[in-house]
mmCIF file of C-alpha atoms in Angstrom:
data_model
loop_
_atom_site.group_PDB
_atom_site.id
_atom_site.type_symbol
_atom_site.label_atom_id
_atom_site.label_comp_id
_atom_site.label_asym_id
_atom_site.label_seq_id
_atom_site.Cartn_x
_atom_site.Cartn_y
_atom_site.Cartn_z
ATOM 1 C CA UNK A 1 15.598 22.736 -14.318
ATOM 2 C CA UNK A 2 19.018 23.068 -12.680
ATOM 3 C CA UNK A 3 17.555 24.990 -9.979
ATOM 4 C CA UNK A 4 14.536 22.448 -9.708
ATOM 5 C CA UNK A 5 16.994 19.876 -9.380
ATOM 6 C CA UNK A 6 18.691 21.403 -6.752
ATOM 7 C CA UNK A 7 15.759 22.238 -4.655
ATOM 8 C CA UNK A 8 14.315 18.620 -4.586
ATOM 9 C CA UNK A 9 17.971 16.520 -4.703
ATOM 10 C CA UNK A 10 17.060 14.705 -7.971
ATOM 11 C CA UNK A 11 19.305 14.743 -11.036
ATOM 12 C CA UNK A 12 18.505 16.840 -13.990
ATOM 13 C CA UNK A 13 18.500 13.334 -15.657
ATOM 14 C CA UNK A 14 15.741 11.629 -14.267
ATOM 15 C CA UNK A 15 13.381 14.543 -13.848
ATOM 16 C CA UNK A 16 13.449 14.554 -17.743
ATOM 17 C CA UNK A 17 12.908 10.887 -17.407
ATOM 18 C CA UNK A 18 10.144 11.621 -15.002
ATOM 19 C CA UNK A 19 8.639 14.043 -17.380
ATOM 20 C CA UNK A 20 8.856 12.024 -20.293
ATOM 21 C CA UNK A 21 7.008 9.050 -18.551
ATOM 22 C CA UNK A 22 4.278 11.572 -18.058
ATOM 23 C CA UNK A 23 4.598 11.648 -14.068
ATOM 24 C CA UNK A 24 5.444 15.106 -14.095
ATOM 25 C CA UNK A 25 4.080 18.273 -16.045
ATOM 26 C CA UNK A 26 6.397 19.849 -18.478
ATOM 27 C CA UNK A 27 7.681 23.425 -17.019
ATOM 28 C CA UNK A 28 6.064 26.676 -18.692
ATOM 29 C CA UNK A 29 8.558 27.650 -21.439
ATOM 30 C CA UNK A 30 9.764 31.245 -21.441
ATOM 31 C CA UNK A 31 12.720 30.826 -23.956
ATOM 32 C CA UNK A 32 14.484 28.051 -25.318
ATOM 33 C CA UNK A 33 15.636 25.852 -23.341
ATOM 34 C CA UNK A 34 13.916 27.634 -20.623
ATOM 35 C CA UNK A 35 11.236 26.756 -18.410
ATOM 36 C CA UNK A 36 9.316 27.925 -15.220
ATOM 37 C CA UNK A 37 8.672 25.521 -12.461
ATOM 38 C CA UNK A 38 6.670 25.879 -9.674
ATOM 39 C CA UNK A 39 6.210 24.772 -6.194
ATOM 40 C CA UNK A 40 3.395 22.147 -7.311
ATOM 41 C CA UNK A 41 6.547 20.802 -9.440
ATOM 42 C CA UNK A 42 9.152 20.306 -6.083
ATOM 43 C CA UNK A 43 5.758 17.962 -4.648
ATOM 44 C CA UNK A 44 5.289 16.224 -7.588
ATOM 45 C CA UNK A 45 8.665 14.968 -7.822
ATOM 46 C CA UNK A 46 9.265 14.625 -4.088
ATOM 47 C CA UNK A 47 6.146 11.951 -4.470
ATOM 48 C CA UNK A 48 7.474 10.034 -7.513
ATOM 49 C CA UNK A 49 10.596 9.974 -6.051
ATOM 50 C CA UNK A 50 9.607 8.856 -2.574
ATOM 51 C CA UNK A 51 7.105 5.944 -4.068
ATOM 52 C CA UNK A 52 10.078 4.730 -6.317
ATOM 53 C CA UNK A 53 12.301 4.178 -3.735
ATOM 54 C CA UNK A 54 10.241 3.109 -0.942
ATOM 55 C CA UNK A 55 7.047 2.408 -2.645
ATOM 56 C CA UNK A 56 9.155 0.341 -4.660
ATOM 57 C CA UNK A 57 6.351 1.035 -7.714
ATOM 58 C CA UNK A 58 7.516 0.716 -11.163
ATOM 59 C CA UNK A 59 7.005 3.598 -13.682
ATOM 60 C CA UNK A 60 4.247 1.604 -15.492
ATOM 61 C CA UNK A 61 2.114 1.186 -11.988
ATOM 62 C CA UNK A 62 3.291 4.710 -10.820
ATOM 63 C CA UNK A 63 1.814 6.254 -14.089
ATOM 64 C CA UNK A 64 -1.570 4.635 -13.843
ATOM 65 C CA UNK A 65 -1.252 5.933 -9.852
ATOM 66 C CA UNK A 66 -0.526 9.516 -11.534
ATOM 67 C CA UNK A 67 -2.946 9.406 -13.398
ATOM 68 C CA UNK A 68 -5.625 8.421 -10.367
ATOM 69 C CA UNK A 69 -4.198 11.812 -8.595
ATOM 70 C CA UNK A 70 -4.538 13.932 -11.273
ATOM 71 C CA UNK A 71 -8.479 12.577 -11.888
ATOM 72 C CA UNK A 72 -10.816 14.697 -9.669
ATOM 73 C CA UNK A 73 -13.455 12.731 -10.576
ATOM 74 C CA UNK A 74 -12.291 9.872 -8.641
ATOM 75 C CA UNK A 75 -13.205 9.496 -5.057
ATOM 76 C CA UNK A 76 -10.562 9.822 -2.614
ATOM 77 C CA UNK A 77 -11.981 6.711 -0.956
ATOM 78 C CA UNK A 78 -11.392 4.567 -4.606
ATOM 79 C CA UNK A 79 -8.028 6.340 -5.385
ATOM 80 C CA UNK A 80 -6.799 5.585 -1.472
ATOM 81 C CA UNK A 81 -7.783 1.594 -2.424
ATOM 82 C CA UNK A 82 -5.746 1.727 -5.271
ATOM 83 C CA UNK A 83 -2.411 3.585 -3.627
ATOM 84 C CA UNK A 84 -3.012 0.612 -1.165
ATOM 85 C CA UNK A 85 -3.366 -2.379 -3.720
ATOM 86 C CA UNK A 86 -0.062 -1.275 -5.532
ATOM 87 C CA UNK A 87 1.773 -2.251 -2.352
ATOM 88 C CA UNK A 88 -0.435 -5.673 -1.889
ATOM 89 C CA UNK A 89 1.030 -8.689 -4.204
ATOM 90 C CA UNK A 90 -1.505 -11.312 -4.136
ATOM 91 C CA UNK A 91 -0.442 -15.081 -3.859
ATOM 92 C CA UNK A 92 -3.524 -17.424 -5.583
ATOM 93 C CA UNK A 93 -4.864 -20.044 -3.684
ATOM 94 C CA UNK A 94 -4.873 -23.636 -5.253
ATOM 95 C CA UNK A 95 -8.344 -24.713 -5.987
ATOM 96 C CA UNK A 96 -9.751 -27.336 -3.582
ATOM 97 C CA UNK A 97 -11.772 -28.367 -0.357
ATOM 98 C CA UNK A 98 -8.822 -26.246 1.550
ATOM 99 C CA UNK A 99 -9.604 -23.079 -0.663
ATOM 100 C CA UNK A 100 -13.155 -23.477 -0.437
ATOM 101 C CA UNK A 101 -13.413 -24.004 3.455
ATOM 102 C CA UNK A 102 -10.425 -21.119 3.428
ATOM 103 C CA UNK A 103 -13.117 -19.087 1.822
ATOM 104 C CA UNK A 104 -16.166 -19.671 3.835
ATOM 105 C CA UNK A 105 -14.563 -18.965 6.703
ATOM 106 C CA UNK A 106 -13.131 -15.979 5.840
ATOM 107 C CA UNK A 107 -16.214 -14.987 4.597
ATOM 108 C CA UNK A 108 -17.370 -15.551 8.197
ATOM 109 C CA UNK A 109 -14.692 -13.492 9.761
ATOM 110 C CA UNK A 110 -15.451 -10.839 7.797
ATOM 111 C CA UNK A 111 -19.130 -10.856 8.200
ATOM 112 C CA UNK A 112 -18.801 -11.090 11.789
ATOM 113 C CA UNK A 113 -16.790 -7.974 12.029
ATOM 114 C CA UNK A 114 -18.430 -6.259 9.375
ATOM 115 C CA UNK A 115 -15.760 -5.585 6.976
ATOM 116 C CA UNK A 116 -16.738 -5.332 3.497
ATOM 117 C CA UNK A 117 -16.359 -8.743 1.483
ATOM 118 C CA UNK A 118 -13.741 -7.977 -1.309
ATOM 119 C CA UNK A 119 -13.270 -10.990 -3.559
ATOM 120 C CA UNK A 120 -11.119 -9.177 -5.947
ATOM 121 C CA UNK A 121 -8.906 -7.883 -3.324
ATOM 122 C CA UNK A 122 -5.360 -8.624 -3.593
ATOM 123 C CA UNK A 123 -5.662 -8.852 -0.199
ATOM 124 C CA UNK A 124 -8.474 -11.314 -0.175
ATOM 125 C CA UNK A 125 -6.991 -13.758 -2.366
ATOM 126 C CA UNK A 126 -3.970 -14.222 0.343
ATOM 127 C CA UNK A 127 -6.077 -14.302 2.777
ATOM 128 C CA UNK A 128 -7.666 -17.398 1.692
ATOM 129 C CA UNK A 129 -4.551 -18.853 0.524
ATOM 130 C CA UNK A 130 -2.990 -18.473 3.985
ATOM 131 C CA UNK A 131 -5.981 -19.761 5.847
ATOM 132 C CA UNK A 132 -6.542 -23.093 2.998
ATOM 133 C CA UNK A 133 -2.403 -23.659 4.061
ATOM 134 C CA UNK A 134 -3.109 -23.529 7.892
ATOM 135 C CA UNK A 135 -6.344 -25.950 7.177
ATOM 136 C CA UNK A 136 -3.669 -27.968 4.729
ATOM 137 C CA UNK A 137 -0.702 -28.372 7.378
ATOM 138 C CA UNK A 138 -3.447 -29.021 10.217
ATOM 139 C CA UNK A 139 -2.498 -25.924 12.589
ATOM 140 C CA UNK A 140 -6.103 -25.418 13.510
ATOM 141 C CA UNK A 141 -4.909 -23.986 16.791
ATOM 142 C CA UNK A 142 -4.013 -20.982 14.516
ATOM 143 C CA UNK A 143 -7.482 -20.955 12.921
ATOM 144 C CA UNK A 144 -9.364 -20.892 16.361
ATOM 145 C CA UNK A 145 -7.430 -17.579 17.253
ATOM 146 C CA UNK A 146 -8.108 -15.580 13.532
ATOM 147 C CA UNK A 147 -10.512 -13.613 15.490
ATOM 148 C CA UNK A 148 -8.011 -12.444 17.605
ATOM 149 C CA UNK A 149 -6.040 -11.370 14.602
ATOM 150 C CA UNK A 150 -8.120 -9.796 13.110
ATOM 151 C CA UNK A 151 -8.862 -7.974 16.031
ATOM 152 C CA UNK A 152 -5.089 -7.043 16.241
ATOM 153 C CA UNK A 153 -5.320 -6.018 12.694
ATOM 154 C CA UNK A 154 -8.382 -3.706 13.173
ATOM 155 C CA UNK A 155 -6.636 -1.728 15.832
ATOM 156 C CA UNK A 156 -3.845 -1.392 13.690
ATOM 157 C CA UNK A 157 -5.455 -0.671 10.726
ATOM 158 C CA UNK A 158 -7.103 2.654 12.852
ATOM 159 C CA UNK A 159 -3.992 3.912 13.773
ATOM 160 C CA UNK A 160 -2.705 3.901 9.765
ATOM 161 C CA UNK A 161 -6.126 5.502 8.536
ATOM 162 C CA UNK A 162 -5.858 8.008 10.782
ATOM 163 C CA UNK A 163 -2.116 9.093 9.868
ATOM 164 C CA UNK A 164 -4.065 9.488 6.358
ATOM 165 C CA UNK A 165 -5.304 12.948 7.786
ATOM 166 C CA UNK A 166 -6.958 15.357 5.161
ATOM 167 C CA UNK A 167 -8.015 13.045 1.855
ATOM 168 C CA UNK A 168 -7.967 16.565 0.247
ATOM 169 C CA UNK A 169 -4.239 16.973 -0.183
ATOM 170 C CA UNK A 170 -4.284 13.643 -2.806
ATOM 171 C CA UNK A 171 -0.571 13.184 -3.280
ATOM 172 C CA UNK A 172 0.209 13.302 0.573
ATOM 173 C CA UNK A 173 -2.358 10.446 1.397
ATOM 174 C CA UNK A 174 -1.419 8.399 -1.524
ATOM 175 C CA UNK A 175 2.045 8.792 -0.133
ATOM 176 C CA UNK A 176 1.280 7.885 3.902
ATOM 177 C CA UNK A 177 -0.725 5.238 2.091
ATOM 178 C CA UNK A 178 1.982 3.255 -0.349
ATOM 179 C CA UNK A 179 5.200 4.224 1.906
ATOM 180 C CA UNK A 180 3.014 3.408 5.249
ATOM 181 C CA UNK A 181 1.970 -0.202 4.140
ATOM 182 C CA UNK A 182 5.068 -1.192 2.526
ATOM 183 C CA UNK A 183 7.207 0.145 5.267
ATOM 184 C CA UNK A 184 4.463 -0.517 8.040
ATOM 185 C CA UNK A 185 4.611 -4.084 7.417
ATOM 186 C CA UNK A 186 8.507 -4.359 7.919
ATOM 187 C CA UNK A 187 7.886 -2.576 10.810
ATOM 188 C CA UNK A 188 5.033 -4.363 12.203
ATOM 189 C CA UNK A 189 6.908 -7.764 11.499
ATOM 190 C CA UNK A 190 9.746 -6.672 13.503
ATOM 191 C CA UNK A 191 8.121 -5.288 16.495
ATOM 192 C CA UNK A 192 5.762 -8.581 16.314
ATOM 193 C CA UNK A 193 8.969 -10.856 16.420
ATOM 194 C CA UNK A 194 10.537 -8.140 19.358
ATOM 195 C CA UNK A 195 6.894 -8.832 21.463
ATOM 196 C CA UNK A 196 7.458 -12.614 20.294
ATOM 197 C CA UNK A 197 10.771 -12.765 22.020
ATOM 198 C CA UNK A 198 9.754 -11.136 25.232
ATOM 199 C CA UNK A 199 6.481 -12.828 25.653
ATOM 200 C CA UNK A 200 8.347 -16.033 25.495
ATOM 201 C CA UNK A 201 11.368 -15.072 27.639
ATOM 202 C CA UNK A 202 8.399 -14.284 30.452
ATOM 203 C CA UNK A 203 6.391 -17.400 29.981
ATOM 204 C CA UNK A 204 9.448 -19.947 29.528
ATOM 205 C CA UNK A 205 12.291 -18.811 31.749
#
C-alpha cells in the first residue's frame, strides 16, 4: 500500500478510507499485512480522487456512482446521465401561472429542437424555474431570445460530448463527464462575462 500510495500521491490513510467506503477493491493478500495492487487500482483511485476534489461528490453519491461503473449491465448512455446529474443541483420552481407558462414553453423549446422532454431532470426543473422568474420579473426580452440560447447551448453541448471519446473506457467518461460540467460551467461563465465585456466595450464606446 505504501508503494500504491506513492505511485498515485494519496495518503496511505485515505486509500483505506477509500477502501472501506467500498470505492476501491481490497488488494490480493499474499501475507499479512500484505497485499498486491494492480494498475486497475492506481485508476481507480486517481478517479475517486479527482471527482472528490473537483467533482466535489460526497462519498455517499460517489459510491452509488461506483457502483454504476462497476455494473456492466448498465448502458453507458444511462450511467453517462447519471455522472452528469451528480454535478446538476436542481432549484424547484414555485407552483403557479409563472411555473406553468415556464413549463409550456419550455416544453416548446424543446420540441422545436428536438431534445428529449425530461421532466425529472435536475436540469429540467431549473429550467422552468429560471424561465417562471424571467416571466415573474417581466424580462420578456430575455424570453424572446431562449432560442438563441439554446442554440448557444447545443453547440456547446457538441463540443463536451465529443471530449467524451470512447464510452468503453467507463471511469474516463464518467470523469470528462462530472469534472467537465462542474468545471465547464466556471469556465463557460467566465469566458461569457470576458465576451460580455468586449461586446459592450465595441457597441458603447
Amino acid at each position: 500500500m505504501a508503494e500504491l500510495s506513492e505511485s498515485t500521491g494519496i495518503p496511505v490513510p485515505t486509500i483505506k478510507y477509500y477502501i472501506r467506503e467500498g470505492l476501491v477493491a481490497p488488494g490480493q493478500p499474499t501475507g499479512r499485512n500484505q497485499a498486491d495492487y494492480t494498475e486497475e487500482h492506481v485508476r481507480r483511485l486517481k478517479l475517486v480522487r479527482a471527482l472528490v476534489e473537483y467533482g466535489g461528490l460526497s462519498i455517499a453519491v460517489l459510491r452509488d456512482l461506483i457502483a454504476r461503473i462497476d455494473n456492466p449491465d448498465l448502458e453507458a448512455f444511462d450511467l453517462l446521465g447519471a455522472a452528469q446529474k451528480t454535478v446538476t443541483q436542481a432549484k424547484e420552481p414555485r407552483p403557479g401561472p409563472y411555473k406553468d407558462r415556464a413549463e409550456r414553453r419550455l416544453h416548446e423549446l424543446l420540441t422545436e429542437r428536438g431534445w428529449r422532454i425530461r421532466t425529472g431532470d435536475p436540469a429540467y426543473r431549473t429550467a422552468v424555474g429560471v424561465l417562471a422568474t424571467l416571466d415573474e420579473v417581466g424580462r420578456q426580452d430575455m424570453l424572446d431570445v431562449l432560442g438563441s440560447y439554446a442554440e448557444a447551448a447545443e453547440q456547446i453541448a457538441e463540443i463536451d460530448v465529443s471530449l467524451v471519446g470512447d464510452v468503453t473506457d467507463r471511469e474516463h467518461a464518467v470523469e470528462i463527464v462530472i469534472i467537465g460540467t462542474s468545471v465547464g460551467d466556471t469556465l463557460i461563465a467566465s469566458l461569457r462575462r470576458l465576451a460580455q465585456a468586449s461586446v459592450g466595450e465595441r457597441l458603447y464606446t
